[in-house]
Tab-separated table of C-alpha atoms in Angstrom:
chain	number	residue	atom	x	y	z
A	1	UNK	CA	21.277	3.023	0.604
A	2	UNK	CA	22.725	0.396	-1.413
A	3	UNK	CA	20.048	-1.472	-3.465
A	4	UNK	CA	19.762	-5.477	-2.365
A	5	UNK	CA	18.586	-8.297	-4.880
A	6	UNK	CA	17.429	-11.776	-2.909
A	7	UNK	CA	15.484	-14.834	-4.563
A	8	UNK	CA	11.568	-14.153	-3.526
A	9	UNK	CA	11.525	-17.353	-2.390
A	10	UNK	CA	13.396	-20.985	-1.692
A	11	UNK	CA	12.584	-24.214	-0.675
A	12	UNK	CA	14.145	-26.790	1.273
A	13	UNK	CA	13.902	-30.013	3.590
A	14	UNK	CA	14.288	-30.420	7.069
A	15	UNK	CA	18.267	-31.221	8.162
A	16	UNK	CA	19.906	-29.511	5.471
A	17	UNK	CA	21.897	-26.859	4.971
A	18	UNK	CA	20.284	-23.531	3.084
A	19	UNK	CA	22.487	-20.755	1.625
A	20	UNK	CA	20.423	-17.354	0.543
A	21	UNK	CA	22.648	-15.234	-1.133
A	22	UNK	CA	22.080	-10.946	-1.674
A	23	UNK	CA	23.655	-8.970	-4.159
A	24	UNK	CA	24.190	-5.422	-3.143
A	25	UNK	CA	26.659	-4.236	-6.290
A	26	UNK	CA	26.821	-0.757	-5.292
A	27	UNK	CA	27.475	-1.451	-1.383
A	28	UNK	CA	29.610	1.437	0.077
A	29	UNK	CA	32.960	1.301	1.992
A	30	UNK	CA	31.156	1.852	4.944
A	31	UNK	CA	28.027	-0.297	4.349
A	32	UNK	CA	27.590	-2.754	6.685
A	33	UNK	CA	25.790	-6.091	5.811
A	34	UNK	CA	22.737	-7.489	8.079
A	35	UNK	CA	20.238	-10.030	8.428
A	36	UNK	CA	16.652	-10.139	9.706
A	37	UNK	CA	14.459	-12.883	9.961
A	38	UNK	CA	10.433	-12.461	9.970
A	39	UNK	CA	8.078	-15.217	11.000
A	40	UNK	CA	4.372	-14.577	9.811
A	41	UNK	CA	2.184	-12.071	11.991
A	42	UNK	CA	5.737	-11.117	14.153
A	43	UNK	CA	8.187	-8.161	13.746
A	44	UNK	CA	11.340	-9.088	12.205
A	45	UNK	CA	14.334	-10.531	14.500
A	46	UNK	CA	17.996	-9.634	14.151
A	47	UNK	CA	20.258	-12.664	13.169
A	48	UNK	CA	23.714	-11.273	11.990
A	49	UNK	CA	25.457	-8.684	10.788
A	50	UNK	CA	28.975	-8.577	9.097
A	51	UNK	CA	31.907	-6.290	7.352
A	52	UNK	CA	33.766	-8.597	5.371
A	53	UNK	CA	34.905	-12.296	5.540
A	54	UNK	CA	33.231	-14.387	8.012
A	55	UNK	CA	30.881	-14.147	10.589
A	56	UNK	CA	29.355	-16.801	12.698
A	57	UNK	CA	26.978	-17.050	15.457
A	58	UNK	CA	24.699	-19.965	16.881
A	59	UNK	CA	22.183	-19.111	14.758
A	60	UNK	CA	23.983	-18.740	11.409
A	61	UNK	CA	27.211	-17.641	8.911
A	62	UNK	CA	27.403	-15.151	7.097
A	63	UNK	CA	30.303	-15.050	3.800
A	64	UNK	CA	30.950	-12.110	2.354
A	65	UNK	CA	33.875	-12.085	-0.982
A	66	UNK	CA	36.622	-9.558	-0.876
A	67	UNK	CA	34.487	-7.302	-3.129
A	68	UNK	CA	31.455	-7.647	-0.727
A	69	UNK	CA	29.238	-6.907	-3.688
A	70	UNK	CA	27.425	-10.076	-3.237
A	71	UNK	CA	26.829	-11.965	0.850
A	72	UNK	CA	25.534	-15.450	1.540
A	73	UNK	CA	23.365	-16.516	5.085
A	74	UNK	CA	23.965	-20.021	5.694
A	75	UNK	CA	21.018	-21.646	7.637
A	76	UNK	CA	22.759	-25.413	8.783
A	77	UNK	CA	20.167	-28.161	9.448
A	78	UNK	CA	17.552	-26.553	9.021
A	79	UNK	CA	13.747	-26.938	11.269
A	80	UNK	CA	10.382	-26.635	10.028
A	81	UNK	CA	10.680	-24.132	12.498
A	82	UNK	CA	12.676	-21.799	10.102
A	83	UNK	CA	10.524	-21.098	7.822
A	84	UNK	CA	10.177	-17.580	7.638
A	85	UNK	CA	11.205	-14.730	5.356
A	86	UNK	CA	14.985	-13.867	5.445
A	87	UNK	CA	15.713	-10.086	4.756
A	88	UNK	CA	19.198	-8.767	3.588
A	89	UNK	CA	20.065	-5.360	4.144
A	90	UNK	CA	22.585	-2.999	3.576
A	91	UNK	CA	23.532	0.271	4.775
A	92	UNK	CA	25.761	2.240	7.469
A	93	UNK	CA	26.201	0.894	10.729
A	94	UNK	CA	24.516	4.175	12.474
A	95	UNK	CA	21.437	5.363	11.818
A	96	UNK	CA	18.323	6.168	12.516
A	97	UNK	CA	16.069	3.675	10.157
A	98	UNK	CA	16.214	0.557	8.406
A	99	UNK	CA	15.104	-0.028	4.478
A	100	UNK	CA	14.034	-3.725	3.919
A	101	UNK	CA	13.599	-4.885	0.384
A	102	UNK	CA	11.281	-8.251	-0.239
A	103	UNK	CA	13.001	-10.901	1.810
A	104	UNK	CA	13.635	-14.526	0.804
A	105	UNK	CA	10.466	-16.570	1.727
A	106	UNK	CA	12.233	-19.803	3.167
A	107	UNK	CA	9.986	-23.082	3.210
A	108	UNK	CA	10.904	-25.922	5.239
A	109	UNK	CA	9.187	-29.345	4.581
A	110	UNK	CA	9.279	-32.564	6.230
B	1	UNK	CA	15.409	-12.610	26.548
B	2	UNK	CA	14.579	-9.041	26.974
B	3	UNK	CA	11.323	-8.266	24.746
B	4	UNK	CA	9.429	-5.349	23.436
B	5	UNK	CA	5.661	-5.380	24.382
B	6	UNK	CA	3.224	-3.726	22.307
B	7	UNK	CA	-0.632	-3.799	23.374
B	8	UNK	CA	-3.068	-4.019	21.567
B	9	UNK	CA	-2.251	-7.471	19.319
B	10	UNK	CA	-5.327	-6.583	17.418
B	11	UNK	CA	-7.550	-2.904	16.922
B	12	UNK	CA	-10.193	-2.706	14.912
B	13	UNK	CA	-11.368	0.866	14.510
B	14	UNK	CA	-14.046	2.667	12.439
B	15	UNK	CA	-12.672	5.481	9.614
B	16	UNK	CA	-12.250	8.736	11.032
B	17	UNK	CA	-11.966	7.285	14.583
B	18	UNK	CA	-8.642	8.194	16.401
B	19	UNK	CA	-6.066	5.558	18.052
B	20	UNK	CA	-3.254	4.750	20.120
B	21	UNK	CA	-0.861	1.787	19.708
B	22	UNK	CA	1.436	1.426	22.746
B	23	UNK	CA	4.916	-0.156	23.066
B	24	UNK	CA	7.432	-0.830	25.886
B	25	UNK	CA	10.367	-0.939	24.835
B	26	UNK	CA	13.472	-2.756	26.249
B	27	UNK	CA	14.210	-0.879	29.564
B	28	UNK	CA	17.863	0.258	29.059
B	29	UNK	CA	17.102	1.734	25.174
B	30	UNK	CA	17.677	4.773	23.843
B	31	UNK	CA	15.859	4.753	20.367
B	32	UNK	CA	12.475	3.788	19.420
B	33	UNK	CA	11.341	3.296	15.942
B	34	UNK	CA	7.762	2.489	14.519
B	35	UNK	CA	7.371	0.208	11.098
B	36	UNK	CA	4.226	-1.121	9.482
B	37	UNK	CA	4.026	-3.624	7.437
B	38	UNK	CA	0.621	-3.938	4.881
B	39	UNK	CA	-0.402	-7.234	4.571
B	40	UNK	CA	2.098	-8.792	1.982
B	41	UNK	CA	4.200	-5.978	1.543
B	42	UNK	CA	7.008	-4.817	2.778
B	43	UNK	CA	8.427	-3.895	5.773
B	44	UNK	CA	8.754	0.201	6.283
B	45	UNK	CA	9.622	2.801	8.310
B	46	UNK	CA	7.306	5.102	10.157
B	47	UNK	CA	9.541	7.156	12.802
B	48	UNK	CA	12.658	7.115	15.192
B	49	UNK	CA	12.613	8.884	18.483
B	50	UNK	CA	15.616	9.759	20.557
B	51	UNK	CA	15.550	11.989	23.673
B	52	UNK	CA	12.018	13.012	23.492
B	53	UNK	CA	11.490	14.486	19.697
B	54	UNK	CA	11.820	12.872	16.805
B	55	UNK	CA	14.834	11.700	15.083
B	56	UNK	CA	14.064	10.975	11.636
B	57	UNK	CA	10.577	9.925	9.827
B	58	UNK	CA	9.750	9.328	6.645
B	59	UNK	CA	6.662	10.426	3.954
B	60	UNK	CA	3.906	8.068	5.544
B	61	UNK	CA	4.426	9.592	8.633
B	62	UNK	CA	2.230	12.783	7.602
B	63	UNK	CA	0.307	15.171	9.836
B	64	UNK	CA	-2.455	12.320	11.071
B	65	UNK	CA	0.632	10.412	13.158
B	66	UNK	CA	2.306	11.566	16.420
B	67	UNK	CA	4.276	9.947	18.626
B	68	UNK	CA	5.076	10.595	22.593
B	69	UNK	CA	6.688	8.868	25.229
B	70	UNK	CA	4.544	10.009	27.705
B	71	UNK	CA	6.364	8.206	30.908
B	72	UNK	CA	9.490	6.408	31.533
B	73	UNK	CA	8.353	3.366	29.957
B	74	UNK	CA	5.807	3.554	27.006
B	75	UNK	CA	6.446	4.839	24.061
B	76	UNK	CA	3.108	5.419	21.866
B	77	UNK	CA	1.865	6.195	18.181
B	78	UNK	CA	-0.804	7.850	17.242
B	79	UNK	CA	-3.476	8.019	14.524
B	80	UNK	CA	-5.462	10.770	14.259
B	81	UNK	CA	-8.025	10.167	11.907
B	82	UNK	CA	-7.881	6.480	10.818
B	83	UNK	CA	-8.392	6.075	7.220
B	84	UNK	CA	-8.397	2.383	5.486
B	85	UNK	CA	-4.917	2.069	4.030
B	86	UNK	CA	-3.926	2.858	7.429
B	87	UNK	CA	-5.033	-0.696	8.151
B	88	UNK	CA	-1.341	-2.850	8.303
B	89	UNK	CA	1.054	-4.331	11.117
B	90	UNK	CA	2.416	-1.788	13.476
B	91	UNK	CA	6.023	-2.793	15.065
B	92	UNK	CA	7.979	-1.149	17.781
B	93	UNK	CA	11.185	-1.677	17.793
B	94	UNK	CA	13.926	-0.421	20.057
B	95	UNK	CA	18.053	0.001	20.081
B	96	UNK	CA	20.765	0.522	22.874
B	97	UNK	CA	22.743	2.220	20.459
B	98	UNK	CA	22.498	4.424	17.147
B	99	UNK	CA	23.917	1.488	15.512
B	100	UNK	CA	21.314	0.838	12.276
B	101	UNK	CA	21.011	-2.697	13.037
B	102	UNK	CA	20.609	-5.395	16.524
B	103	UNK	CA	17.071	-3.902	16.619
B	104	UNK	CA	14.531	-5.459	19.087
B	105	UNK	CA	11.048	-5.720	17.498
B	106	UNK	CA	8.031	-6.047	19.223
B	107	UNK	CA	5.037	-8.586	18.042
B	108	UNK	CA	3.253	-5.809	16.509
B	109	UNK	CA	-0.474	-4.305	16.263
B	110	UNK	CA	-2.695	-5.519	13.415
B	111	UNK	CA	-4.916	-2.571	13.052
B	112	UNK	CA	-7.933	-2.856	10.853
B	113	UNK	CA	-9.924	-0.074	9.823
B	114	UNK	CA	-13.647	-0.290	8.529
């Protein structure tokens, strides 16, 4: 599995926009890029997943560069309520486990 | 939302002693996974279990762990012989598909062993 590289942690305030990027050099052609989010004392909670490009959802975007060796999560306006720890990881789209590094810990304040 | 339900949220148990963390997983999956997560560490694989035997697990998952899906609906792990670094969050998670990501996580099992 392609090895992931986040910030440990990030802070922001509440209504703006927060960008976490991962840098996965060694990502595979058939990698696929993902996103989990893990509020204390809970299991983790799928946000996105992408290829290559763009991907959007209610929740968040995802950018990923032509050489997908680096991805982005953008949070927009962000809640006290999202602060949590933001994992990115890497790997083929079936399997049977999933390999999370050390997350970005994500602080919202007022 | 559909969720997955794990019971207890909290075990204590004395070394030595044996116990049983139980999950329901979303009704309509396939694949059931286990995690634990020591406090302030990472997040890692235990086991995945498709069509009653095991799929894949990795080194933690030694001799002193089982799991079973002993009925339709539960799917449950087991420690043997509880030893203190067994003491972590336990997650259940569960897929519709083989696809490695879109997992559903349960709230998890703190288990604490004295």
């Amino acid at each position: 599995l392609a090895k992931t590289t986040q910030p440990i942690s990030m802070d922001s305030y509440e209504g703006q926009e927060v960008n976490i990027t991962c840098s996965h050099n060694n990502i595979a052609t058939n990698d696929y890029i993902t996103w989990y989010q893990q509020f204390p004392s809970q299991g983790p909670r799928f946000i996105i997943q992408g290829y290559k490009t763009k991907v959007t959802n209610e929740v968040a975007s995802l950018f990923i560069p032509a050489d997908r060796k680096s991805s982005t999560l953008s949070l927009p306006r962000v809640s006290l309520s999202d602060t949590a720890v933001y994992y990115c990881l890497v790997g083929p789209y079936a399997g049977n486990m999933l390999t999370f590094g050390g997350g970005t810990r994500l602080m919202v304040k007022p | 939302e559909p969720e997955v339900t794990q019971t207890p949220s909290h075990q204590v148990t004395q070394m030595g002693q044996e116990v049983i963390l139980r999950c329901v997983p979303i009704s309509n999956h396939l694949y059931f996974y286990w995690y634990r997560q020591i406090l302030g560490q990472k997040v890692e694989f235990l086991v995945s279990f498709y069509n009653n035997e095991i799929s894949e697990k990795s080194e933690i998952f030694d001799d002193q762990f089982s799991v079973e899906r002993p009925d339709g609906s539960n799917f449950t792990l087991k420690i043997r012989s509880t030893k203190l670094e067994d003491s972590a969050m336990y997650f259940c998670a569960s897929s519709e598909e083989q696809n490695n990501y879109g997992y559903t996580f349960g709230s998890g099992t703190r288990l604490t062993v004295v």
